[in-house]
């Protein structure tokens, strides 16, 4: 999902950077110092998820988990994912440096959207309903991410259209896997530590 | 009871990148009915040895013969893992399902059992350990002693022929510890038990081996070395 | 990303990647961050092949100076290549223009090929300089450098926390995965696998959050009041000025070449 | 030696959301020179009690008087944490700096010492525990016993007046355990020691209290309850 340096047009880079700055600013504002460890942990989990490969037929996919991170963090997903992507870029050469803004928006914006779209759903009293919303969140965030990646490519040149389409098709298995995995993770966290998904607060708010 | 060893190890060596040699040409065997205590200082390499036995780490040199066959690749170790139950040093590492029943049924499911069979087996195993009624409890919220018993159930539900126990009595209070000892004494499986608790081992082990300076040395406890001791009390 | 790269990151301790001390390590961390940023701007914004060629050479030179581990660096560069391989291969065929050659009836344009080449050069120049100048810092030092460069305090703290937990969570993940393997779990393409991995990740999160709370407690018990201390001072020294004296004119020349 | 208690607790209660009451109107005090063993089954609430003492958790009701002053808000507990050294159940939670020296110097730095003073203090503390030479070691790569000694050094470097030790002998081999006992015996500080290891406590504790059903009950060991025992062996 990471885009490398040099591929995108300058205006796309600039818009991505601006959106990331805005998102991170909101995220930092909503996150107090006592929340830091929790956000840091999720940032680390995103980092590690990219090393978890699941087989799909003869090939394999790695997890992204931005849906799960969004569900747990809301706007704080922006700083969390920026930090993880920054570390990946600097120490592992994943993605690039100047595209960091675009990459962050592509992965963190869907996370925040999922937080608002599926947040109610996963706190439903029925585990089945919650799991379904978890799956929607997991798969949905990948759908939105791929669409955003495709958009960033297309806006940078007509010639990228085919690559953008292929990116989308290639990620369909990822969407399915992420859906199931996120649903299971949501089910487990609901049972074991519901406060972690802000489920209690949401129930109270209703 | 055959006298062919269940697990046999010849000239096993292992080194960690920055740590150097942890195991140096170790020989070892485990026979039917034995309960071998594996002792040694912190960091001697006890956990590492058990990991090697089931192929979670791969030896740099040496042979592992388990259940009559040499094992050297991932594929052959999968069969070993199905037949040797491994209890980890920290029960938290081993419990990952939300409820006790799901966790205990995980192993049988991996062995290809159907969902119904696996659940039945899980319930039977829990009952036989005196843990009936825990099925729907949330694993994460159990006490240390309960977690230990559940991980034991999870391992026994796979109906293993051998048990590998890594410091099972750690952080247990005296009641939980005694319950564990009593349970282990009734089990028919051959075992390797890592522990720093001399009294715990005295109540269970039929012989003792010690890891020191990367070498494995036999140590006599009770009447015999390398033979099934006479006090061996299982039914 | 190919399978063989799995776990190359989970074994990273968030500390300095082991490498021989080099000239680069004598430079001020802040300077390294600023220089690599400037260099990235100069190369990414350029459309001139000569400039980009020199950029890649500079990247290589920096990598040599930093005495990067060859195998590890190669692995990382290849990993990056995997991200764009599609893009680069497709470009010549999807860009309209004068045909250069045809594959299976589709013609590749010269303009597309050049565009692809340009992307390759830019990406490699940036990644090499990044790994050489910043990738050789310990993550903690990097965090402090960023703090000195006026990156918001909370963000820096978040980075430091992430780095601290990476190792802990990575280890925990490995132990849990091993425990699953020990119960004869094999990854397959089925629901059982996905559910189990989902549970694993959920449990990993729960453990990690609880551990993070305990670590926070332990830090409070030792008088932590929201500040990390670092034993290395950051001050520009003679080496730093020498490096600037070489690097800044070089950047200027590269920028200038674009307008020739 | 004054007979005013260093730490005193009156009517302390605590409950966890899904778990219910863990501590029910607990009274307790720790005097100069005492080494109190705190025992109880797994999940009895021993760790919780220590956390309450230093304000890491906030009691639902009850009073905590530490070093002569009542403590009830974060601010007043900061002073308690500076004067009471807390050794956590899991050393991995407590070692958060990359190298040993940085970790041991972390506390003194937070107490406002200059960098030189802090480093000197850290080195002296390490030396006094027989851990000189470990300064530059990476904390993650230490053995269990070594980690335990380093966390003890980290706590002692803050020159605390009281030590709170949560299962310090867990998972230690017999040498490391004896080294720990010997070290603790030479320390002048009053201590509360949680442990399931009866022999370990027998060698250290001057009296014992037990948590059971959320209540804290005194238990006699040796000669006296609530008074400094005669066998108290520190110099
Ligand atoms: N992944 C690793 N990388 C480097 N060294 C390691 C790694 N894992 C373990 N070690 C080292 O290898 C040695 C043996 O470790 P092992 O866990 O087998 O010891 P052990 O005998 O089980 O000790 P304990 O009684 O403390 O559990 C230790 O010194 C440990 O620090
Ligand atoms: N954050 C929490 N939320 C809910 N319950 C908790 C939480 N932390 C601890 N508990 C529960 O509170 C009880 C007391 O826990 P505590 O850690 O104080 O026990 P302990 O006496 O230290 O046990 P051990 O000997 O196993 O260390 C346990 O039943 C535990 O499951
Ligand atoms: Mg071990
Ligand atoms: Mg405890």
CSV table of C-alpha atoms in Angstrom, one decimal, chain C:
chain,number,residue,atom,x,y,z
C,1,UNK,CA,6.3,-7.9,0.0
C,2,UNK,CA,7.8,-11.3,-0.4
C,3,UNK,CA,7.7,-13.9,2.3
C,4,UNK,CA,11.4,-14.1,3.0
C,5,UNK,CA,11.3,-10.6,4.6
C,6,UNK,CA,8.9,-11.7,7.3
C,7,UNK,CA,10.3,-11.0,10.7
C,8,UNK,CA,13.2,-8.9,9.6
C,9,UNK,CA,11.5,-6.1,11.4
C,10,UNK,CA,10.2,-7.9,14.4
C,11,UNK,CA,13.8,-8.6,15.5
C,12,UNK,CA,14.6,-4.9,15.3
C,13,UNK,CA,15.1,-3.7,18.9
C,14,UNK,CA,14.5,-0.1,18.2
C,15,UNK,CA,18.0,0.5,19.1
C,16,UNK,CA,20.9,1.3,16.8
C,17,UNK,CA,21.1,-1.1,14.0
C,18,UNK,CA,24.4,-3.0,14.5
C,19,UNK,CA,27.0,-1.6,12.2
C,20,UNK,CA,30.6,-0.4,12.3
C,21,UNK,CA,31.0,3.1,13.5
C,22,UNK,CA,31.6,5.4,10.5
C,23,UNK,CA,32.2,9.0,9.6
C,24,UNK,CA,28.5,9.5,9.4
C,25,UNK,CA,28.0,8.5,13.0
C,26,UNK,CA,30.1,11.5,14.1
C,27,UNK,CA,27.6,13.9,12.6
C,28,UNK,CA,25.0,15.7,14.6
C,29,UNK,CA,21.7,13.8,14.4
C,30,UNK,CA,19.7,17.0,13.7
C,31,UNK,CA,22.0,17.8,10.8
C,32,UNK,CA,21.5,14.4,9.3
C,33,UNK,CA,17.7,14.8,9.4
C,34,UNK,CA,17.8,18.2,7.8
C,35,UNK,CA,20.3,17.2,5.1
C,36,UNK,CA,18.4,14.2,4.1
C,37,UNK,CA,15.2,16.2,3.9
C,38,UNK,CA,16.8,18.8,1.7
C,39,UNK,CA,18.4,16.1,-0.4
C,40,UNK,CA,15.0,14.4,-0.8
C,41,UNK,CA,13.4,17.7,-2.0
C,42,UNK,CA,16.2,18.3,-4.5
C,43,UNK,CA,16.0,14.9,-6.1
C,44,UNK,CA,12.2,14.3,-6.0
C,45,UNK,CA,11.5,17.7,-7.5
C,46,UNK,CA,14.0,17.4,-10.3
C,47,UNK,CA,13.2,16.2,-13.8
C,48,UNK,CA,16.7,16.2,-15.0
C,49,UNK,CA,18.3,12.8,-15.6
C,50,UNK,CA,21.8,14.0,-15.0
C,51,UNK,CA,20.8,15.4,-11.6
C,52,UNK,CA,19.0,12.2,-10.7
C,53,UNK,CA,22.0,10.1,-11.8
C,54,UNK,CA,24.3,12.2,-9.6
C,55,UNK,CA,21.6,11.9,-6.8
C,56,UNK,CA,21.8,8.1,-6.9
C,57,UNK,CA,25.6,8.3,-6.9
C,58,UNK,CA,25.4,10.6,-3.8
C,59,UNK,CA,23.0,8.1,-2.2
C,60,UNK,CA,25.5,5.3,-2.9
C,61,UNK,CA,28.4,7.3,-1.6
C,62,UNK,CA,26.6,8.1,1.6
C,63,UNK,CA,25.7,4.4,2.0
C,64,UNK,CA,29.4,3.6,1.6
C,65,UNK,CA,30.5,6.3,4.0
C,66,UNK,CA,27.9,5.0,6.6
C,67,UNK,CA,29.3,1.5,6.1
C,68,UNK,CA,25.9,0.1,5.7
C,69,UNK,CA,25.6,-3.7,6.0
C,70,UNK,CA,25.5,-4.8,2.3
C,71,UNK,CA,23.1,-7.7,2.7
C,72,UNK,CA,20.7,-5.9,4.9
C,73,UNK,CA,20.6,-2.8,2.8
C,74,UNK,CA,20.1,-4.8,-0.4
C,75,UNK,CA,17.2,-6.6,1.2
C,76,UNK,CA,15.6,-3.3,2.2
C,77,UNK,CA,16.1,-1.7,-1.3
C,78,UNK,CA,14.6,-4.8,-2.9
C,79,UNK,CA,11.7,-4.6,-0.5
C,80,UNK,CA,11.1,-1.1,-1.6
C,81,UNK,CA,11.3,-2.1,-5.3
C,82,UNK,CA,8.6,-4.6,-4.6
C,83,UNK,CA,6.2,-1.7,-3.8
C,84,UNK,CA,6.7,-0.1,-7.2
C,85,UNK,CA,7.5,-3.0,-9.5
C,86,UNK,CA,4.0,-3.0,-11.0
C,87,UNK,CA,4.0,0.7,-11.5
C,88,UNK,CA,7.4,0.8,-13.2
C,89,UNK,CA,6.7,-2.2,-15.5
C,90,UNK,CA,3.3,-0.9,-16.6
C,91,UNK,CA,4.3,2.7,-17.3
C,92,UNK,CA,6.0,2.2,-20.7
C,93,UNK,CA,2.9,0.4,-21.9
C,94,UNK,CA,0.3,2.8,-20.6
C,95,UNK,CA,2.0,6.0,-21.6
C,96,UNK,CA,1.1,7.2,-25.1
C,97,UNK,CA,4.0,8.1,-27.4
C,98,UNK,CA,6.5,6.9,-29.9
C,99,UNK,CA,6.8,3.1,-29.7
C,100,UNK,CA,10.1,1.7,-28.8
C,101,UNK,CA,9.3,-2.0,-28.8
C,102,UNK,CA,6.3,-4.2,-28.4
C,103,UNK,CA,5.5,-7.1,-26.1
C,104,UNK,CA,2.6,-9.3,-26.9
C,105,UNK,CA,1.1,-6.8,-29.2
C,106,UNK,CA,1.3,-3.9,-26.8
C,107,UNK,CA,3.8,-1.2,-27.6
C,108,UNK,CA,6.1,0.4,-25.1
C,109,UNK,CA,6.6,4.1,-25.4
C,110,UNK,CA,9.9,5.9,-25.0
C,111,UNK,CA,8.3,8.6,-22.8
C,112,UNK,CA,6.9,5.9,-20.5
C,113,UNK,CA,10.2,4.2,-20.2
C,114,UNK,CA,11.9,7.4,-19.3
C,115,UNK,CA,9.2,8.2,-16.8
C,116,UNK,CA,9.7,4.7,-15.2
C,117,UNK,CA,13.4,5.2,-15.1
C,118,UNK,CA,13.0,8.6,-13.5
C,119,UNK,CA,10.9,7.1,-10.7
C,120,UNK,CA,13.4,4.4,-10.1
C,121,UNK,CA,16.3,6.9,-9.8
C,122,UNK,CA,14.4,9.1,-7.5
C,123,UNK,CA,13.2,6.4,-5.2
C,124,UNK,CA,16.7,4.8,-4.9
C,125,UNK,CA,18.5,8.1,-4.3
C,126,UNK,CA,16.1,8.9,-1.5
C,127,UNK,CA,16.1,5.5,0.1
C,128,UNK,CA,19.8,5.1,0.1
C,129,UNK,CA,20.5,8.5,1.6
C,130,UNK,CA,17.7,7.9,4.2
C,131,UNK,CA,19.1,4.6,5.3
C,132,UNK,CA,22.6,6.0,5.4
C,133,UNK,CA,22.0,9.2,7.2
C,134,UNK,CA,19.0,8.5,9.4
C,135,UNK,CA,18.6,4.8,9.4
C,136,UNK,CA,21.9,4.5,11.3
C,137,UNK,CA,20.6,6.5,14.2
C,138,UNK,CA,19.1,4.8,17.2
C,139,UNK,CA,15.4,5.4,17.2
C,140,UNK,CA,15.7,7.1,20.5
C,141,UNK,CA,18.3,9.5,19.3
C,142,UNK,CA,16.2,10.2,16.2
C,143,UNK,CA,13.3,11.1,18.5
C,144,UNK,CA,15.4,13.5,20.4
C,145,UNK,CA,16.8,15.1,17.3
C,146,UNK,CA,13.2,15.6,16.1
C,147,UNK,CA,12.3,17.2,19.5
C,148,UNK,CA,15.2,19.6,19.0
C,149,UNK,CA,13.9,20.4,15.5
C,150,UNK,CA,10.6,21.5,17.0
C,151,UNK,CA,8.5,18.5,16.1
C,152,UNK,CA,5.6,18.6,18.6
C,153,UNK,CA,6.4,17.1,21.9
C,154,UNK,CA,3.5,14.7,22.0
C,155,UNK,CA,4.5,13.3,18.6
C,156,UNK,CA,8.1,12.7,19.7
C,157,UNK,CA,6.9,11.0,22.9
C,158,UNK,CA,4.6,8.9,20.8
C,159,UNK,CA,7.6,7.9,18.7
C,160,UNK,CA,9.6,7.0,21.7
C,161,UNK,CA,6.9,4.9,23.2
C,162,UNK,CA,6.3,3.1,19.9
C,163,UNK,CA,9.9,2.3,19.6
C,164,UNK,CA,10.0,1.0,23.2
C,165,UNK,CA,7.0,-1.3,22.6
C,166,UNK,CA,8.0,-2.6,19.2
C,167,UNK,CA,10.4,-5.0,20.7
C,168,UNK,CA,8.2,-6.0,23.6
C,169,UNK,CA,5.2,-6.6,21.3
C,170,UNK,CA,7.3,-8.3,18.7
C,171,UNK,CA,8.7,-10.7,21.2
C,172,UNK,CA,5.2,-11.3,22.6
C,173,UNK,CA,3.9,-12.0,19.2
C,174,UNK,CA,6.6,-14.5,18.5
C,175,UNK,CA,6.0,-16.3,21.7
C,176,UNK,CA,2.3,-16.6,21.1
C,177,UNK,CA,2.8,-17.7,17.5
C,178,UNK,CA,5.2,-20.4,18.8
C,179,UNK,CA,2.7,-21.5,21.4
C,180,UNK,CA,0.1,-21.8,18.6
C,181,UNK,CA,2.5,-23.7,16.4
C,182,UNK,CA,3.3,-26.0,19.3
C,183,UNK,CA,-0.4,-26.9,19.3
C,184,UNK,CA,-0.1,-28.1,15.7
C,185,UNK,CA,-1.4,-24.8,14.2
C,186,UNK,CA,-0.6,-24.4,10.5
C,187,UNK,CA,-1.5,-21.3,8.4
C,188,UNK,CA,-4.0,-22.2,5.7
C,189,UNK,CA,-6.5,-20.3,3.6
C,190,UNK,CA,-9.5,-20.9,5.8
C,191,UNK,CA,-11.8,-19.4,8.4
C,192,UNK,CA,-10.1,-21.3,11.2
C,193,UNK,CA,-6.8,-19.7,10.4
C,194,UNK,CA,-8.3,-16.2,10.1
C,195,UNK,CA,-10.3,-16.5,13.2
C,196,UNK,CA,-7.3,-17.7,15.1
C,197,UNK,CA,-5.1,-14.9,13.8
C,198,UNK,CA,-7.8,-12.4,14.6
C,199,UNK,CA,-7.9,-13.7,18.2
C,200,UNK,CA,-4.1,-13.7,18.3
C,201,UNK,CA,-4.0,-10.0,17.3
C,202,UNK,CA,-6.8,-9.1,19.7
C,203,UNK,CA,-5.1,-10.8,22.6
C,204,UNK,CA,-1.8,-9.3,21.6
C,205,UNK,CA,-3.4,-5.9,21.8
C,206,UNK,CA,-4.9,-6.6,25.2
C,207,UNK,CA,-1.6,-7.9,26.5
C,208,UNK,CA,0.3,-5.0,25.0
C,209,UNK,CA,-2.1,-2.3,26.4
C,210,UNK,CA,-1.9,-3.8,29.8
C,211,UNK,CA,1.8,-4.1,29.6
C,212,UNK,CA,2.0,-0.5,28.5
C,213,UNK,CA,0.0,0.5,31.5
C,214,UNK,CA,2.4,-1.4,33.8
C,215,UNK,CA,5.4,0.2,32.2
C,216,UNK,CA,3.8,3.6,32.7
C,217,UNK,CA,3.3,2.7,36.3
C,218,UNK,CA,6.9,1.5,36.7
C,219,UNK,CA,8.1,4.8,35.2
C,220,UNK,CA,5.9,6.8,37.5
C,221,UNK,CA,7.4,4.9,40.4
C,222,UNK,CA,10.8,6.0,39.4
C,223,UNK,CA,9.7,9.6,39.4
C,224,UNK,CA,8.9,10.0,35.7
C,225,UNK,CA,7.2,13.3,35.0
C,226,UNK,CA,6.9,13.3,31.3
C,227,UNK,CA,10.5,13.7,30.4
C,228,UNK,CA,13.1,11.4,28.9
C,229,UNK,CA,16.7,12.0,29.5
C,230,UNK,CA,19.4,11.3,27.0
C,231,UNK,CA,23.1,11.1,27.6
C,232,UNK,CA,24.2,12.5,24.3
C,233,UNK,CA,24.3,16.3,23.9
C,234,UNK,CA,23.6,17.7,20.5
C,235,UNK,CA,26.0,20.3,19.4
C,236,UNK,CA,27.4,21.1,16.0
C,237,UNK,CA,31.1,20.2,15.9
C,238,UNK,CA,33.9,20.6,13.4
C,239,UNK,CA,32.9,17.4,11.5
C,240,UNK,CA,29.4,18.8,11.1
C,241,UNK,CA,30.7,22.1,9.6
C,242,UNK,CA,33.0,20.2,7.2
C,243,UNK,CA,30.1,18.0,6.1
C,244,UNK,CA,27.9,21.1,5.5
C,245,UNK,CA,30.7,22.8,3.6
C,246,UNK,CA,30.7,19.8,1.2
C,247,UNK,CA,27.0,18.9,1.1
C,248,UNK,CA,25.3,22.3,0.8
C,249,UNK,CA,27.3,23.4,-2.2
C,250,UNK,CA,26.6,20.0,-3.8
C,251,UNK,CA,22.9,20.5,-3.3
C,252,UNK,CA,23.1,24.0,-4.8
C,253,UNK,CA,24.8,22.6,-7.8
C,254,UNK,CA,22.2,19.9,-8.2
C,255,UNK,CA,19.5,22.5,-8.0
C,256,UNK,CA,21.3,24.8,-10.5
C,257,UNK,CA,21.8,22.0,-13.0
C,258,UNK,CA,18.0,21.8,-13.4
C,259,UNK,CA,17.9,25.2,-15.0
C,260,UNK,CA,20.8,24.6,-17.5
